[in-house]
Amino acid sequence: MQTEHILITDPTEQATDIRRAACIIRTGGLVVFPTETVYGLGGDATNADASRRIYAAKGRPSDNPLIIHVASPQDAAMYADTDALYDRLAKAFMPGPLTVIMPRKPIIPLSTTGGLETVAVRCPSHPVAHALIAAAGVPIAAPSANLSGKPSPTCAAHVAQDMDGRVDMILDGGDCEIGLESTIVKLDRDGDGEFLTLLRPGHITLEDLERALGEEVELSKAILEKLPEGAVVRSPGMKYKHYAPATPVVLLEGTPEHVLSYLQERQKTERCAILCYDEEIPHLLPGGLLPVGARDDLATHAHTLFARLRESDSLHADVVYAHLPPREGLGLALYNRMIRAAAHTVRKV
Ligand code: TXA
Ligand code: MG
């Protein structure tokens, strides 16, 4: 398949391009589009064939459900059983990098939800994503636009590496601002009423959610821990190896001084790539360094992480070292992605 690449700098001025892209979606084709988190591989969420095409293009197991993207938070009610808690979340965080899992309405086929009776809904804030969904007039199912197992793409060049020839069109909207996938929460109900579970941490943090709702939010075990083989998981994506560069990643845990001297020692004998903090650069040999921002600048770390993981593969190193992120705030989202990239390999130094 020939993939058309279109640079979108202003979706309003380029309404004709957006309409063409929307037409591809409506007729069952695939369009990659930018969001504020990562690029999405989009198809009509109400069309079972389009969902199957998405799975095929990604090389993704078809029991791993897709997020559906809507143009406005209220549209969720057409595709899912929304409730008061959804409305509170929507008011606080939408449009934006939050995905909410709720019971599915029949208009969303099981092939989109990986066979589940629930559906994940997100209303992105990126103007190109918004324009495309609004013009399509259907919800757009979109996983991250990477080949299954690769880091999520945060710029059009990374999308092209994975998706050229596999999709009809790629809309290039530049770098994604956040760089990590959306925060995913699940709405549930028990005898005491509704409650929320955090399934995937992101730019909207556990602390943000608890502050907005004034109540505790449960943290899914799969976020921090390695799941035993064959475990039943609430978010099927959790069980697959993710974000994995070809070179093995080792996370280092220790004081800043200990980690730095460990890295200095390893550089003498090993061909290593290092996801390092800016402060460490003057103290390390220049070869193989992949800076992720200042130690305290977690937003820059999030923004650059996936690009750095992709770059690490081109360095032909034997190992990639990285810091074990803190588990609070945005650190939890970084921790969750990096622990998976490292297949849970943490070395205390
Ligand atoms: O930021 C994002 O969320 C990006 C952009 C494109 O919107 N999308 C994204 O999609 O990251 P994907 O497919 O790469 O990750 C979605 C995750 C998967 O781990 C999937 O298992 C989980 O959401 N998921 C989707 N629907 C679900 C459902 N009904 N129940 C539980 N987990 C679900
Ligand atoms: Mg993904």
Tab-separated table of N, CA, C and O and ligand atoms in Angstrom, residues 58 60 144 146 152 181 242, ligand 2:
chain	number	residue	atom	x	y	z
A	58	LYS	N	-0.468	-3.069	12.986
A	58	LYS	CA	0.430	-3.003	14.151
A	58	LYS	C	1.121	-4.311	14.446
A	58	LYS	O	2.101	-4.348	15.191
A	60	ARG	N	-0.526	-6.576	16.141
A	60	ARG	CA	-0.935	-6.638	17.549
A	60	ARG	C	-1.917	-7.778	17.769
A	60	ARG	O	-2.821	-7.973	16.961
A	144	SER	N	-1.517	3.335	19.898
A	144	SER	CA	-0.314	4.062	19.530
A	144	SER	C	0.182	3.519	18.184
A	144	SER	O	0.069	2.323	17.909
A	146	ASN	N	2.781	2.555	16.694
A	146	ASN	CA	4.045	1.816	16.571
A	146	ASN	C	3.741	0.363	16.217
A	146	ASN	O	2.627	-0.117	16.443
A	152	SER	N	6.248	3.789	21.651
A	152	SER	CA	5.229	4.593	20.968
A	152	SER	C	5.889	5.745	20.220
A	152	SER	O	6.848	6.326	20.710
A	181	GLU	N	1.874	7.859	26.730
A	181	GLU	CA	0.467	7.604	26.442
A	181	GLU	C	-0.430	8.079	27.590
A	181	GLU	O	0.015	8.229	28.722
A	242	HIS	N	6.513	-4.493	26.308
A	242	HIS	CA	6.198	-3.204	25.714
A	242	HIS	C	7.447	-2.374	25.554
A	242	HIS	O	8.415	-2.585	26.263
B	2	MG	MG	0.605	1.214	22.648
